Amino acid sequence: MPKSDRLALERRARLAAERLLELKQAELSAANRKLGRHALALTKQIGATQAEVATFRDEVATVRGENEKVKSDLHVANEKIEVAERRLWHSIQTIQDGFAFFGADSKLIGANTAYLNTFEGLEEVTPGISYMRILQILTDEGLVNTGQHNPDEWRQMMTARWVSPTPEPVVIRLWNDSYLKLIDQRGHGGDVVSLALDITSSVHYEEELRTSRERAEAANRAKSAFLANMSHEIRTPMNGVVGMAELLNDTDLSDEQRLYADTIKNSGEALLVIINDVLDYSKIEADKLVLHSEDFDMERCIHEVVMLLQPTARDKGVAMLVDYDLFLPTRFIGDPGRIRQVLTNLVGNAVKFTKAGHVALRVTGVPGEDGANCAIHVAIEDTGIGIPEDKIQHIFGEFNQVEDERNRQFEGTGLGLAISKRLIELMGGSVWVDSEQGKGSCFGFRVPLPMAEGDQPYTAELPTNLRHVLIVDDLPMNCSILQKQMQMLGAEVTTAASGSEALQLMDDTIDLVISDHHMPVMDGVQLATALRQGGWREVPFLLLSSNSNFARDTTTQNLIQGVLQKPVLRNDLFSKLAAMGTVVPDNKPLATPEVATPDTPPPSTAESAASETTEPAPQDPSPDSSAPRLMRILAAEDNKTNQLVFRKMVKDLNIDIRFANNGIEAVEAYNDFSPDLIFMDISMPKMDGKQATSEIRNIEGNSGRHVPIVALTAHAMNGDSEGILAAGLDYYLTKPLRKAVIHQQIERHVPDETQPIQP
Ligand code: ADP
């Protein structure tokens, strides 16, 4: 081969090799670039992975740290739980009461020592034992006192209670007289927490309380019985004391002796008032006081109380005034005895605590809408010592008095207001008081009372010729009461505060002078004299006097045309006005129909009351053989003093009296003596008055005979009267006996065929 060819060939081969080299280099550099890229990516990836690994490593470290903490916390918590559990158990162990808890399967999970002690160390009673087995052990070992139940019944009862969703607490009694109160509380999962509270001391305390209460109640009953007895025991001899003093007063006595006899009587009566107060209070306390309602005259009731207290007030120079609403009805239905008792207490206190000035009683009333009832308001105002503000409520409590120097000089039990308040409340009313220390007090009460059916006193009309009235009274309040009343009757009124002022005011227009009696400087009688001497001869003169004996002395003197005793009853006033004028009202007064004339003064209340009760006319006291027989009276009374008192009280009567010493003798005397009237003591030995009366009523049988029997009793407890009347007695008198009342009973029962009773 030519050299050129060879050279060309070599060249071509070199070119091809160079090209291949270039190619391979290009490939190599491409591969290199790729590798570089890959290496970069890988490097990045390695970097990221390395970062992740670092984070993870950190996290692992953190978790490891936390884990350590949790572990230590857990340890601490476990320790705490152990401590708490230990404390809890310690506490549960130290409590005196039993504590246990049971699982839903009624198996014991745990119990404190107090709980387990009940079982006296029986090893069987440990966690795992069932409740029913525990009950079985309690009965089998005689640990529980099942009382009236037999052991099977008791367990059944206790099991039924245990399985109920909410077991009721139960008290069980153990053999040693200790008491456990079981309180079982069921939880959500059926677990039961069981408490056994030792209530031995409170059970014993309750027992003690019960016995103490029973003892106190027995003592209270004994107190009531004692009070009833005391009342009887004191009243019986008191009957002798007061009755004999009354009889002594009927004999010839020197002034000194009369003073002694009066003192004995008054002291005895005062003692009886105290006994009655104490009795009343204990009756009210025991809710045994019953009101006896009847138709009664309120105005008369008030009048009687005022008349009773008037002498005491007059002796002290205290004026007593009554302002009874002129148009208020007077007949109501209520318990007059109790209303009188309240009035006597309130008015009595007013008089007692007032040294000078007045005691004024105001009575008003508001009739109810139905017209059947009336709200009566009674206010008693005095100008006495008054009551400090902080004591006002205190005085209505029992035995409470205003404890100060001034008060201590007054006698009293401190029961009056407490009784009055309770009595008024019993009547559905209320009591109130207003008082200012040193100025006076005003006590009052309101009671709703039904108005009695029938006639109420009429409302007077002033006679037509008495149109202008001159009222003379030194006491402004008295003047204004009278003025108001006269004005309500339609009169023109002129008032004068003294006799001399009256003389100045006197003129021809005056048709009537109403004057107080006791006035300073010129009294009522002197005024009448002066008027007559001054030429006023015709004008009628009505004198109001608080002196009950005065009427008879003055009316004969032609000076005065009428005298009324203060306080004046409305009917008396109306009648007197009618008599002094020319026109008598066409509707007559009802309660006191007697119209007094100038020379026959009206009887005082006491006189008119007495005249109502003594009706028989006097007769010849010396009966001949054909004259009717004497009235036969049997008195059964075991007490010799009281027999004597009774005998003396009737000694002036023309009666045939026989005494029996006990019930048996009374029944015998009923057969032998055929009495027309029997006075029967209730408490007598051998046979009491009630039994004797029953025997007599048996003997009378259907014979048509019925001898009146009057119970004489010292019993003042409530309910006695009912028992006595139920035994067949017809009437009821409480000792001490009063001559007038005994005479009244005798006169009421005098038979037609016997001689009328003559003193
Ligand atoms: P007593 O009058 O028997 O002490 P009361 O219960 O009637 O008992 O009265 C209680 C007390 O109330 C009296 O002791 C007296 O302190 C006071 N008191 C009652 N009424 C009045 C009155 N009108 N004025 C002043 N004090 C009075």
PDB file of C-alpha atoms in Angstrom, residues 12 74 91 103 120 136 139 153 161 170 188 212 306 311 327 399 447 465 512 579-580 583 620 651 690 737:
ATOM      1  CA  ARG A  12      -8.671   8.619   8.543  1.00  0.00           C
ATOM      2  CA  LEU A  74     -45.687   8.174  89.201  1.00  0.00           C
ATOM      3  CA  SER A  91     -59.124   7.846 110.105  1.00  0.00           C
ATOM      4  CA  GLY A 103     -68.922  -5.253  96.776  1.00  0.00           C
ATOM      5  CA  GLU A 120     -66.105 -10.007 119.224  1.00  0.00           C
ATOM      6  CA  GLN A 136     -76.604 -15.191 110.402  1.00  0.00           C
ATOM      7  CA  THR A 139     -78.367 -14.022 115.390  1.00  0.00           C
ATOM      8  CA  GLU A 153     -87.928 -12.970 110.885  1.00  0.00           C
ATOM      9  CA  ARG A 161     -83.766  -4.040 103.561  1.00  0.00           C
ATOM     10  CA  VAL A 170     -82.413   1.008 110.798  1.00  0.00           C
ATOM     11  CA  HIS A 188     -72.996   3.157  91.168  1.00  0.00           C
ATOM     12  CA  SER A 212     -88.473  13.245 132.415  1.00  0.00           C
ATOM     13  CA  VAL A 306    -117.748  50.678 138.297  1.00  0.00           C
ATOM     14  CA  PRO A 311    -115.905  53.546 146.771  1.00  0.00           C
ATOM     15  CA  PHE A 327    -126.760  54.698 120.715  1.00  0.00           C
ATOM     16  CA  PHE A 399     -96.599  37.146 137.317  1.00  0.00           C
ATOM     17  CA  VAL A 447    -114.342  42.025 121.279  1.00  0.00           C
ATOM     18  CA  ASN A 465    -139.868  71.501 127.210  1.00  0.00           C
ATOM     19  CA  LEU A 512    -132.911  72.096 132.956  1.00  0.00           C
ATOM     20  CA  ALA A 579    -139.964  62.428 134.323  1.00  0.00           C
ATOM     21  CA  MET A 580    -138.582  65.932 134.646  1.00  0.00           C
ATOM     22  CA  VAL A 583    -143.280  64.426 127.552  1.00  0.00           C
ATOM     23  CA  ASP A 620    -147.985  36.936 159.612  1.00  0.00           C
ATOM     24  CA  LYS A 651    -131.630  31.137 161.331  1.00  0.00           C
ATOM     25  CA  LYS A 690    -123.007  13.508 143.343  1.00  0.00           C
ATOM     26  CA  LEU A 737    -121.681  30.780 150.613  1.00  0.00           C
TER      27      LEU A 737
END
